[in-house]
mmCIF file of C-alpha atoms in Angstrom:
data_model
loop_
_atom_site.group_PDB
_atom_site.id
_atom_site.type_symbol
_atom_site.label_atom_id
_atom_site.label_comp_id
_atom_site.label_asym_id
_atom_site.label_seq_id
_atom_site.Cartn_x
_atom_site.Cartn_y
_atom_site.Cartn_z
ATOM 1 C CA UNK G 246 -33.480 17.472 -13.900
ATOM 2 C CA UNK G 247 -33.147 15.150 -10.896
ATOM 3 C CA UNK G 248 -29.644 13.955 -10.140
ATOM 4 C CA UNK G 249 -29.058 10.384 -8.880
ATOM 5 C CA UNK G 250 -26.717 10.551 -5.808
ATOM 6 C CA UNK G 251 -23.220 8.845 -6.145
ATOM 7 C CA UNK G 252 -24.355 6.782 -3.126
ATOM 8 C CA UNK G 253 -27.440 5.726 -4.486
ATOM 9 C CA UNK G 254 -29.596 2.334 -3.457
ATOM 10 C CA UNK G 255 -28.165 0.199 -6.205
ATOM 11 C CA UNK G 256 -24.526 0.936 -4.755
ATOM 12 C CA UNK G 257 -25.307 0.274 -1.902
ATOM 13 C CA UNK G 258 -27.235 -2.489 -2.322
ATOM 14 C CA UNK G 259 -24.335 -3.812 -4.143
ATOM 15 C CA UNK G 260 -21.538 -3.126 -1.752
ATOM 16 C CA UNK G 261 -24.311 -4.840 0.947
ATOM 17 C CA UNK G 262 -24.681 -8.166 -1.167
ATOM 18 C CA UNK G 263 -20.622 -8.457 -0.992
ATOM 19 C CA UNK G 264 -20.285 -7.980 2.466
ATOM 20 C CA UNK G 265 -23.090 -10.474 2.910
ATOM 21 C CA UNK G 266 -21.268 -13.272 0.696
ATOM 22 C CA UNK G 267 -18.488 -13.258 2.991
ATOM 23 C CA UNK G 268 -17.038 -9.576 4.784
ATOM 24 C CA UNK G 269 -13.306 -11.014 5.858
ATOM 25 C CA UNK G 270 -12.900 -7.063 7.065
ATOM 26 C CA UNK G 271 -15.037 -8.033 9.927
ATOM 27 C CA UNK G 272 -13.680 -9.750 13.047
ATOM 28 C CA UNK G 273 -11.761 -12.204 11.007
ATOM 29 C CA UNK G 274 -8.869 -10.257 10.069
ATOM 30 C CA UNK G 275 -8.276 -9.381 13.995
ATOM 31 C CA UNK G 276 -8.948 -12.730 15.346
ATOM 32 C CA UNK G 277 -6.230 -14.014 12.778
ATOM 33 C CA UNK G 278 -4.103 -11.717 14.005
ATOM 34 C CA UNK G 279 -4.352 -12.779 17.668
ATOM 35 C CA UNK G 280 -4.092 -16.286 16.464
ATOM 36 C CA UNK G 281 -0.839 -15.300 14.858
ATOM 37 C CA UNK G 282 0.706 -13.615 17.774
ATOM 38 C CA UNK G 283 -0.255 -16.385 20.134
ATOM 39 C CA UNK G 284 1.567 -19.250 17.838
ATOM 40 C CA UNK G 285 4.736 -16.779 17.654
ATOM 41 C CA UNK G 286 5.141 -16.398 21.684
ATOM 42 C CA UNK G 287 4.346 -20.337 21.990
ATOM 43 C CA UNK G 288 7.962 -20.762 20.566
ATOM 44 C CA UNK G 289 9.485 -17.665 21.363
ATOM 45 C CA UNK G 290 8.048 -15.929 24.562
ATOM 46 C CA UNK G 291 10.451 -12.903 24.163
ATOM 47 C CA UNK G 292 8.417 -11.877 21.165
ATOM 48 C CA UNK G 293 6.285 -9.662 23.143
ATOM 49 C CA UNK G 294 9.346 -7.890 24.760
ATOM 50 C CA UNK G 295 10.005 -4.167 23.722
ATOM 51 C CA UNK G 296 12.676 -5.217 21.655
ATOM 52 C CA UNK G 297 10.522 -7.229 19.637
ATOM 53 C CA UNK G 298 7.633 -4.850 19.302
ATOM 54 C CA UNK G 299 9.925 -2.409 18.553
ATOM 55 C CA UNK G 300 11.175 -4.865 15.565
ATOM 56 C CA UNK G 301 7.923 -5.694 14.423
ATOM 57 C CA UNK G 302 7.035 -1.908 14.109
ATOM 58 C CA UNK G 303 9.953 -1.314 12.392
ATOM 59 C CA UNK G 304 9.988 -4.008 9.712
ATOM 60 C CA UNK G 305 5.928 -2.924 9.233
ATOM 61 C CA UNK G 306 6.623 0.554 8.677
ATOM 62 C CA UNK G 307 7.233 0.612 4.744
ATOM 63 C CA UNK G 308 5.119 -1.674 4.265
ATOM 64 C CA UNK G 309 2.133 -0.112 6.188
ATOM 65 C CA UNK G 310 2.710 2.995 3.689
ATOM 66 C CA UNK G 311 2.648 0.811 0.648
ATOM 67 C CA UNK G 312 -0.386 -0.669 1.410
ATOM 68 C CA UNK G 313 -1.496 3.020 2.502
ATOM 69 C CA UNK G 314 -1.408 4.275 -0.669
ATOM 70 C CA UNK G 315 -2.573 0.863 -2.656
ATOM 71 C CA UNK G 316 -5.874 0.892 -0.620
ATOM 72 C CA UNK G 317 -8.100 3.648 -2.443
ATOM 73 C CA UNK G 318 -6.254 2.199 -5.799
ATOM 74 C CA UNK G 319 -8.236 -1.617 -4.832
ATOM 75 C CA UNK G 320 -11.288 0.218 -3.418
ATOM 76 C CA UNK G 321 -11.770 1.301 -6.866
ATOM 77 C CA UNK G 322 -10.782 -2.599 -7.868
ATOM 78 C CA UNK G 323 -7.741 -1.793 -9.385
ATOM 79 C CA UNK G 324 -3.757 -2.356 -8.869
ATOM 80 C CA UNK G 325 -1.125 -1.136 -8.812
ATOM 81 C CA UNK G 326 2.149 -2.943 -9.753
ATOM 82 C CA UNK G 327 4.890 -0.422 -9.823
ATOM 83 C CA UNK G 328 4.445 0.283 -6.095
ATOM 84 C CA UNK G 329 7.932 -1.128 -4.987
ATOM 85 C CA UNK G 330 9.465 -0.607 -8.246
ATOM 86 C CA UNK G 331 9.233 3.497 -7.634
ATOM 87 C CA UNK G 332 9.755 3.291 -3.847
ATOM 88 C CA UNK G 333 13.429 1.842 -5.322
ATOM 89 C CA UNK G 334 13.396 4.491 -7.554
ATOM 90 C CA UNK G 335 13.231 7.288 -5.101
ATOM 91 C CA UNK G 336 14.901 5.527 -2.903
ATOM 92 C CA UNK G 337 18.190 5.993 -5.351
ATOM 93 C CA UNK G 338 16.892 9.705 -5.924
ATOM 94 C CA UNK G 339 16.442 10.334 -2.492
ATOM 95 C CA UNK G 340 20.235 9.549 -1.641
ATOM 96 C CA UNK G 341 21.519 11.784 -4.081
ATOM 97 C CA UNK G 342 18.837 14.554 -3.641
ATOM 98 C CA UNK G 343 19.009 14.689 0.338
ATOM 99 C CA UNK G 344 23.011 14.580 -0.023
ATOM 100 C CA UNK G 345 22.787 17.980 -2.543
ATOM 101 C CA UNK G 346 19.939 19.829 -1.269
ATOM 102 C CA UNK G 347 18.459 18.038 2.449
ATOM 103 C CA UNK G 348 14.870 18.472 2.919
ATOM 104 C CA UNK G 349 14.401 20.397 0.170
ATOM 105 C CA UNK G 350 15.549 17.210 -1.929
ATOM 106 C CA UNK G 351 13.291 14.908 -0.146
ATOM 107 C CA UNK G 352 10.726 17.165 -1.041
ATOM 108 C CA UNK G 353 11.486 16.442 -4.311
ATOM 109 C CA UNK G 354 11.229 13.061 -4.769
ATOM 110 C CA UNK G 355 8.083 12.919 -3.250
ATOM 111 C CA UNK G 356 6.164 15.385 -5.693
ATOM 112 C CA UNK G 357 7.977 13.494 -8.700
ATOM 113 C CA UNK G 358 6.844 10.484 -7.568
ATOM 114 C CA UNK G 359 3.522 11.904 -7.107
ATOM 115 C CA UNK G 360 3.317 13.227 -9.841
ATOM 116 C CA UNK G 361 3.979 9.847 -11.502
ATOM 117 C CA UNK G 362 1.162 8.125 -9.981
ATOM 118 C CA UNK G 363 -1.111 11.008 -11.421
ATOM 119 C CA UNK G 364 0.052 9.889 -14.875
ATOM 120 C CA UNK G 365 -0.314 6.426 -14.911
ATOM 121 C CA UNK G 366 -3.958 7.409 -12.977
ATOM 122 C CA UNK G 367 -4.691 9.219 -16.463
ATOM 123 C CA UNK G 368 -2.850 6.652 -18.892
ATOM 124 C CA UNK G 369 -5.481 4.096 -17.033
ATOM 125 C CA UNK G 370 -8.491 6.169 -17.336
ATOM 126 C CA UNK G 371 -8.188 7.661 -20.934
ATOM 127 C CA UNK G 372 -6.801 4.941 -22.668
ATOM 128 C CA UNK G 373 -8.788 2.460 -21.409
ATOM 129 C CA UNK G 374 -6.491 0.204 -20.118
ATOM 130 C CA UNK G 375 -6.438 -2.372 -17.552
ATOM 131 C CA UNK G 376 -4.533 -1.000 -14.454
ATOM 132 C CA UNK G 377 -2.268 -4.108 -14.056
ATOM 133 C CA UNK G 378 -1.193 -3.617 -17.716
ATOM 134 C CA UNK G 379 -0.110 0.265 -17.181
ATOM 135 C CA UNK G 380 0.992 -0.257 -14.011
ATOM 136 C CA UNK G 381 3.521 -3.488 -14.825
ATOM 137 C CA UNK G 382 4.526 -0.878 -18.066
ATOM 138 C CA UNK G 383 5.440 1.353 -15.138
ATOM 139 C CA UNK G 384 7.484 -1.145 -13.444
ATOM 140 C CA UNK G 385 9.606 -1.967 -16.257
ATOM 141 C CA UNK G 386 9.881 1.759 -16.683
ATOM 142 C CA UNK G 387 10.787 2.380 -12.999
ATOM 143 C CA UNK G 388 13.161 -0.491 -12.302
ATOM 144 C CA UNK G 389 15.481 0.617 -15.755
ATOM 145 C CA UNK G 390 15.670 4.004 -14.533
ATOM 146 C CA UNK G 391 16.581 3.153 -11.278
ATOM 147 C CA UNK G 392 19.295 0.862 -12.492
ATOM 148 C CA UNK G 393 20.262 3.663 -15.054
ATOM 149 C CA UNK G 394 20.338 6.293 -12.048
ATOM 150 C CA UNK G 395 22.248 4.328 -9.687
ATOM 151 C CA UNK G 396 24.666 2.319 -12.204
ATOM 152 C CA UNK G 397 23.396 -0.968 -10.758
ATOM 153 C CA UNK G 398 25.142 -0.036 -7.693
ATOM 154 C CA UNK G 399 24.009 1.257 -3.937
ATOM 155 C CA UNK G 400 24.197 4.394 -2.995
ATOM 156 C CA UNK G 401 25.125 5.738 0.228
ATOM 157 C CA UNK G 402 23.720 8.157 2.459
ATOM 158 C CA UNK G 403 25.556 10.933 3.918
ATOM 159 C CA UNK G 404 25.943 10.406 7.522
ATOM 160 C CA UNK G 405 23.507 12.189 9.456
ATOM 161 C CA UNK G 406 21.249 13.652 6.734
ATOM 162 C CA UNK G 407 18.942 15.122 9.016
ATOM 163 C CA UNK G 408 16.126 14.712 6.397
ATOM 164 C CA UNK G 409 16.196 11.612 6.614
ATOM 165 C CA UNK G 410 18.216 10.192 9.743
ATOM 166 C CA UNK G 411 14.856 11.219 11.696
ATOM 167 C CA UNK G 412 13.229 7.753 10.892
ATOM 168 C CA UNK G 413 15.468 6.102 13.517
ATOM 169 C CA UNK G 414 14.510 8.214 16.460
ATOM 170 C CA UNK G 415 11.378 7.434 18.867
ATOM 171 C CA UNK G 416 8.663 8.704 19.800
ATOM 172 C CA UNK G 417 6.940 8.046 23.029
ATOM 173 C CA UNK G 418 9.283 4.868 22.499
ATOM 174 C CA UNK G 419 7.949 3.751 19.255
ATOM 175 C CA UNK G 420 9.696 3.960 15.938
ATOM 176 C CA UNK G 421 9.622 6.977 14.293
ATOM 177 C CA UNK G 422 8.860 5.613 10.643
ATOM 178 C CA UNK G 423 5.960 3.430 12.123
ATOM 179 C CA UNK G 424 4.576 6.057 13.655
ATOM 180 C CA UNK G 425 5.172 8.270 10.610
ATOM 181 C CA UNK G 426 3.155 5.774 8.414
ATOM 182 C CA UNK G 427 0.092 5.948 10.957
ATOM 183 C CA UNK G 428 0.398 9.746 10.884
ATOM 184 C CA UNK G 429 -0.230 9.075 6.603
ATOM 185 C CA UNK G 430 -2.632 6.328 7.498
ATOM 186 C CA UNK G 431 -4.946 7.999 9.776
ATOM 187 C CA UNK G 432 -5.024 11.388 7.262
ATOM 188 C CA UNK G 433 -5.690 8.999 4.276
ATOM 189 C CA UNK G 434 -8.466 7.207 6.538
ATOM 190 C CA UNK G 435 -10.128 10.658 6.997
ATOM 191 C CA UNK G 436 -9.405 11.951 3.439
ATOM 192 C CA UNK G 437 -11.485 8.321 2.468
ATOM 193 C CA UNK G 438 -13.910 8.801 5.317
ATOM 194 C CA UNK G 439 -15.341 12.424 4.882
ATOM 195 C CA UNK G 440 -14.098 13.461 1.027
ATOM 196 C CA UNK G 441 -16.004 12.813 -2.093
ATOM 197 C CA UNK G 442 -13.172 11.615 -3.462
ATOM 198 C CA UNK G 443 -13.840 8.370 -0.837
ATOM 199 C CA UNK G 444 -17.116 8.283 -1.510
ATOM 200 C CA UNK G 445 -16.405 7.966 -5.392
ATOM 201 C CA UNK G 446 -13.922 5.066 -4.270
ATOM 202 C CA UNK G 447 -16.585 2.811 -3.229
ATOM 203 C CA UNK G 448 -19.228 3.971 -5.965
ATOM 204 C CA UNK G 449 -16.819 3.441 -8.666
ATOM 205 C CA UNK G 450 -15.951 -0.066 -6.906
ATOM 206 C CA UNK G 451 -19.125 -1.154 -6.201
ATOM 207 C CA UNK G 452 -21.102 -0.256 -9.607
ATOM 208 C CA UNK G 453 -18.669 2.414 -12.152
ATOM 209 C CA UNK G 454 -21.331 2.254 -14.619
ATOM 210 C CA UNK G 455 -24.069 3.400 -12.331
ATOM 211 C CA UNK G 456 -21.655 5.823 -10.451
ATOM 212 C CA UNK G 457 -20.303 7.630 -13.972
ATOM 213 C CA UNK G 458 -23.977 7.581 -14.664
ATOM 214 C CA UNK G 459 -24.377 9.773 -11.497
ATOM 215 C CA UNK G 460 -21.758 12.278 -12.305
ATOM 216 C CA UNK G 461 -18.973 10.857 -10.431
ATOM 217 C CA UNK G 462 -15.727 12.662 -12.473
ATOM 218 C CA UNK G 463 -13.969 9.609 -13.204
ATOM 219 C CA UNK G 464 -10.198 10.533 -14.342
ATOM 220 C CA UNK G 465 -9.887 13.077 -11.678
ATOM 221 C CA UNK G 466 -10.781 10.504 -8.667
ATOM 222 C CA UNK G 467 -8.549 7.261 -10.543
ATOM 223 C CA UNK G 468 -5.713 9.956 -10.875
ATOM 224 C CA UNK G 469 -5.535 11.006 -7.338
ATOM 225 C CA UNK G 470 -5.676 7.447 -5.918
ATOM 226 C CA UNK G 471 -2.700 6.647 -8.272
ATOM 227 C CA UNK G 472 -0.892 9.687 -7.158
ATOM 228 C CA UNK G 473 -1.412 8.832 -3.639
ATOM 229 C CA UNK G 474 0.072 5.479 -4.314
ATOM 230 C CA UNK G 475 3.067 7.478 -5.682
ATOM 231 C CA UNK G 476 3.530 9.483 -2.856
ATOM 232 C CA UNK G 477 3.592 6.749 -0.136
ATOM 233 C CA UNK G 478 5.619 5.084 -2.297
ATOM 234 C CA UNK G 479 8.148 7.730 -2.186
ATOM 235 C CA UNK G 480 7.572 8.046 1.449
ATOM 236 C CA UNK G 481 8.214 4.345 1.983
ATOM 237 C CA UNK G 482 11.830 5.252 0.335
ATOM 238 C CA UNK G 483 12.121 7.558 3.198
ATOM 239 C CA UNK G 484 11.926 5.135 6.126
ATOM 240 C CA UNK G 485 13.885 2.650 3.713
ATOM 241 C CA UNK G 486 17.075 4.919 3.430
ATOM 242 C CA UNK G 487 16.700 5.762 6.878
ATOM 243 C CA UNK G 488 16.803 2.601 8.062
ATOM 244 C CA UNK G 489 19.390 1.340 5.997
ATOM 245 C CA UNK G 490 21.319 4.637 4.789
ATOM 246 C CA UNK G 491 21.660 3.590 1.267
ATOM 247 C CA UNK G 492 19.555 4.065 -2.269
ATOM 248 C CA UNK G 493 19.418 0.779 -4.266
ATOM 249 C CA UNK G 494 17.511 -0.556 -7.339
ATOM 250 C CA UNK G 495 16.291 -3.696 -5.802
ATOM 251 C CA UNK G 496 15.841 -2.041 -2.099
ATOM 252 C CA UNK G 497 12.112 -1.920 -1.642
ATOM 253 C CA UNK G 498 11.680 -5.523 -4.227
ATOM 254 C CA UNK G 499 9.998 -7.801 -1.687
ATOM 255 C CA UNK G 500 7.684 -5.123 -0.446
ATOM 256 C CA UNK G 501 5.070 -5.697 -3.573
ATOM 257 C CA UNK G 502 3.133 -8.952 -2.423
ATOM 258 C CA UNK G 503 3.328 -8.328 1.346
ATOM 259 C CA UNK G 504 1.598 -4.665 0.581
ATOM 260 C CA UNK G 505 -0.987 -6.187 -1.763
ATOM 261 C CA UNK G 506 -1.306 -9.115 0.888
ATOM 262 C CA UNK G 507 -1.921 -6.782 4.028
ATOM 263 C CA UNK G 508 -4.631 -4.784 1.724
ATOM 264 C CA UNK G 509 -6.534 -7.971 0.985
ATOM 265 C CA UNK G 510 -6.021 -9.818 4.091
ATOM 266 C CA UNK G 511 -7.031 -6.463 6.432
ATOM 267 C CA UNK G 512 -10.532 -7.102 4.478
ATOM 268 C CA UNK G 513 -10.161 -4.668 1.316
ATOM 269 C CA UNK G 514 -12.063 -6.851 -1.789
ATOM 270 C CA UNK G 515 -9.238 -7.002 -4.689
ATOM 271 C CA UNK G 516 -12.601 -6.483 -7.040
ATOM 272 C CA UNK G 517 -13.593 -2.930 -5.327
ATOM 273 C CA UNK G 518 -16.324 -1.097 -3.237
ATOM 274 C CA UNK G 519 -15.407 -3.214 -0.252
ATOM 275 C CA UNK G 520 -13.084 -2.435 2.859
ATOM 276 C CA UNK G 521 -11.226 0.457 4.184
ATOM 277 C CA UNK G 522 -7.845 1.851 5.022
ATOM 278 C CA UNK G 523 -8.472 1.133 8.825
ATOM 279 C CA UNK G 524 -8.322 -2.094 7.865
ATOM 280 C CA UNK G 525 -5.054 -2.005 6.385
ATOM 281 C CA UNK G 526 -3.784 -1.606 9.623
ATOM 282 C CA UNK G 527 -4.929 -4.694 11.074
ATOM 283 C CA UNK G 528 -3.442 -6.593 7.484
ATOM 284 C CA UNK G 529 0.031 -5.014 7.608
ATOM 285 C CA UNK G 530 0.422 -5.974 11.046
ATOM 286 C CA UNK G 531 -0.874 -9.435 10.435
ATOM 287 C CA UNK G 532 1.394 -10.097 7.288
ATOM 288 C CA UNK G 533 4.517 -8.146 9.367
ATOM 289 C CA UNK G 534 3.462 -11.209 12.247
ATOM 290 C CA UNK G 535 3.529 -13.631 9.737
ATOM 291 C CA UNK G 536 6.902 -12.774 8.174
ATOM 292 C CA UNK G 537 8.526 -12.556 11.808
ATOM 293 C CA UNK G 538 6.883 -15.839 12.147
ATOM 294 C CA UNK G 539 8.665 -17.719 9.508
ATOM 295 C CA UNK G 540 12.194 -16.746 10.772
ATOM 296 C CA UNK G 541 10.909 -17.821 14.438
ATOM 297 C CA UNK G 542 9.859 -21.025 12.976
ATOM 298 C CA UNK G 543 12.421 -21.530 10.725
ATOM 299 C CA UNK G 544 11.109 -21.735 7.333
ATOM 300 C CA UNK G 545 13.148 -20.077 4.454
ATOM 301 C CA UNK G 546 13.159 -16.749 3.747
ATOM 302 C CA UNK G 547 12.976 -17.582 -0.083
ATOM 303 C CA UNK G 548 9.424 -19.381 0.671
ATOM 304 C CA UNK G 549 8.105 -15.876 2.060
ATOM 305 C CA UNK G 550 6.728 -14.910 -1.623
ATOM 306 C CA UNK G 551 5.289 -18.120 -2.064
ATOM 307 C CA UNK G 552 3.622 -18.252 0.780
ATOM 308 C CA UNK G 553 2.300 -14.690 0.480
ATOM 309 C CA UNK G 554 1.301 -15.552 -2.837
ATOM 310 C CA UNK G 555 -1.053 -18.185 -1.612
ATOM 311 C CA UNK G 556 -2.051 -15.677 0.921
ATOM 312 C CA UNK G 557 -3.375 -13.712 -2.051
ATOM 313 C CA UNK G 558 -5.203 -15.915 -3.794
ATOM 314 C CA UNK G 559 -6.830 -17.077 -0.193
ATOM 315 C CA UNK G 560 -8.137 -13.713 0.343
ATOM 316 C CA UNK G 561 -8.762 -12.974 -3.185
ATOM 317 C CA UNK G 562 -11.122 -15.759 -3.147
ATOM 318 C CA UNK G 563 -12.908 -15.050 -0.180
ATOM 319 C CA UNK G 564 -13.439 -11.194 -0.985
ATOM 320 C CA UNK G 565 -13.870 -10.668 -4.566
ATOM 321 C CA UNK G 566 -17.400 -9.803 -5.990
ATOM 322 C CA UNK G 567 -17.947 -12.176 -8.531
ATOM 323 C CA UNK G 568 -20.985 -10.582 -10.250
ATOM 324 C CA UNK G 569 -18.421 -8.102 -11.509
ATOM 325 C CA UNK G 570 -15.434 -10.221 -13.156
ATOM 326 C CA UNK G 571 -16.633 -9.190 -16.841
ATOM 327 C CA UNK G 572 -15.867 -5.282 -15.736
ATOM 328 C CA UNK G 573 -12.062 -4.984 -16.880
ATOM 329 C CA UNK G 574 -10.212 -2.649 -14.472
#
C-alpha cells in the first residue's frame, strides 16, 4: 500500500496559501524591530550603550525561553496557558531544591516540570480537549501549589548557590542567561528544523486531518511540544532566581502575554503550520524593545498588558489561517 508523505502537496499547498495571505515572519517583524530601536535612541541615545544592551539582554532572557518552548506548542496551533504559572512554580521549588541538594536539585525541577508538560500534552490529545481549556486547568493547578509550597511568601536563595548564581556571570560580555536561552533556542531550532517531530509540527498545523491521515503519531508529537514548554519553563525559573535570588508565587506572572506576544509578533501564526523558532528571536527582542520603550517614554508600567494585549490581537489578525477556525485545538 502506498503511503502519503506527512509533507504531502495539500500541506504544503496549505501552509503556501497562508504565507501568501499575509507572511508577517518575513521582513516585517525585523524592520519593526529597527523601527523600534530607532524611536528608543531618538529620546534616549544611551540606549545603545553596553549598559543598555546588556539590560535589554537581560530582561529578554526568560522571556526568550518562554516563548522557546511555546513555539512548537502554536506551530501545532495550540497554547499554552500555564507557561508562567509553572515557571513560578519551579521557581519556589528551585529555591528549596538548589538550597538541599545544588545541581542535583535543579535537575530536578526541570524533569518535574517536564514531565508536567508531557501530561497536559496527553490530557489534550486523548481527551479531546481544547489546549487553552487544559492548559488554564493547569494554571489554576500550578499557581495553588505554588502558593501552597511557598506559604504565600518568597523564598530566598542561599547565597552563592553555584547552580544557580551562574546566570549572572558573562560570557564574551553578554549575559549568561541570554546567552543560555539562545544555547536552548538554537538546539530547539535544529530539533524543529531536521526532526520529524518538526516536520509533524507544521503538518499537524497546516492540515491535522490530512497529516493523521498520513501516519503522523499524534499524542506522541503534542506531548513532546508540551513537555518542551515545561522544561523552558522550568529553565526560565533558573535565570529568574538567579537574577533575583528568591522563589515566589507571582515571580514569573507578567511573563505570559509578552511570551505569547514575541511568538506571534516574530511571525509564528497563533492558528498553526506557519513560522519558526528563528523567528522567535526577532519577536522576543522586539517585545523586550518595546517594554524598555514604555519606561523610556514614560507610559505606565500597569498599561504594559494592555498594550501587549492589543499587540496580540494585531498579530493574531494578521497571521491566523482563517480557513481553519472550525478545527478546535
Amino acid at each position: 500500500m502506498e503511503h502519503r508523505s506527512v509533507m504531502s502537496p495539500v500541506n504544503i499547498s496549505r501552509r503556501k496559501g497562508a504565507s501568501q495571505r499575509l507572511d508577517i515572519g518575513g521582513y516585517l517583524p525585523a524592520v519593526l524591530l529597527v523601527v523600534l530601536v530607532g524611536l528608543v535612541v531618538a529620546r534616549d541615545p544611551a540606549f545603545l550603550g553596553v549598559a543598555s544592551l546588556r539590560s535589554v539582554a537581560v530582561q529578554a532572557a526568560p522571556i526568550l525561553l518562554l516563548a522557546v518552548g511555546l513555539t512548537p506548542v502554536i506551530l501545532l496551533g495550540g497554547i499554552d496557558l500555564s507557561v508562567a504559572a509553572l515557571t513560578s512554580l519551579c521557581s519556589v521549588l528551585l529555591v528549596s531544591w538548589a538550597n538541599q541538594a545544588g545541581i542535583t536539585g535543579v535537575a530536578g525541577v526541570v524533569a518535574l516540570a517536564t514531565a508536567a508538560g508531557a501530561v497536559v500534552g496527553v490530557v489534550h490529545s486523548v481527551a479531546q480537549v481544547p489546549s487553552f481549556i487544559v492548559t488554564l486547568g493547569a494554571l489554576g493547578l500550578y499557581s495553588g501549589l505554588s502558593l501552597e509550597a511557598s506559604d504565600a511568601t518568597n523564598t530566598p536563595l542561599a547565597e552563592g548557590s553555584p547552580a544557580i548564581s551562574w546566570v549572572n556571570d558573562y560570557f564574551a560580555g553578554i549575559p549568561a542567561g541570554f546567552v543560555f536561552g539562545l544555547i536552548v533556542l538554537a538546539i530547539v531550532g535544529l530539533m524543529v528544523r531536521f526532526l520529524p517531530w518538526g516536520r509533524y509540527l507544521y503538518a499537524m498545523g497546516s492540515a491535522e486531518p490530512a497529516a493523521l491521515m498520513s501516519g503522523v503519531p499524534k499524542i506522541r508529537v503534542r506531548a513532546a511540544a508540551f513537555a518542551l514548554t515545561g522544561m523552558t519553563s522550568a529553565m526560565a525559573a533558573i535565570v529568574l532566581v538567579g537574577r533575583t535570588s528568591f522563589g515566589s508565587p507571582t515571580l514569573a506572572s507578567g511573563l505570559l502575554l509578552p511570551a505569547i506576544a514575541a511568538v506571534v509578533v516574530g511571525g509564528t501564526a497563533i492558528s498553526g503550520g506557519v513560522g519558526g523558532v528563528g523567528r522567535t528571536l526577532v519577536g522576543v527582542l522586539t517585545v523586550t524593545v518595546v517594554q524598555i520603550g514604555m519606561v523610556v517614554i514614560g507610559i505606565d508600567p500597569v498599561l504594559q498588558n494592555v498594550i501587549f494585549g492589543a499587540v496580540i490581537i494585531v498579530a493574531v489578525a494578521l497571521t491566523i489561517d482563517r480557513a481553519k477556525l472550525s478545527v478546535i485545538k
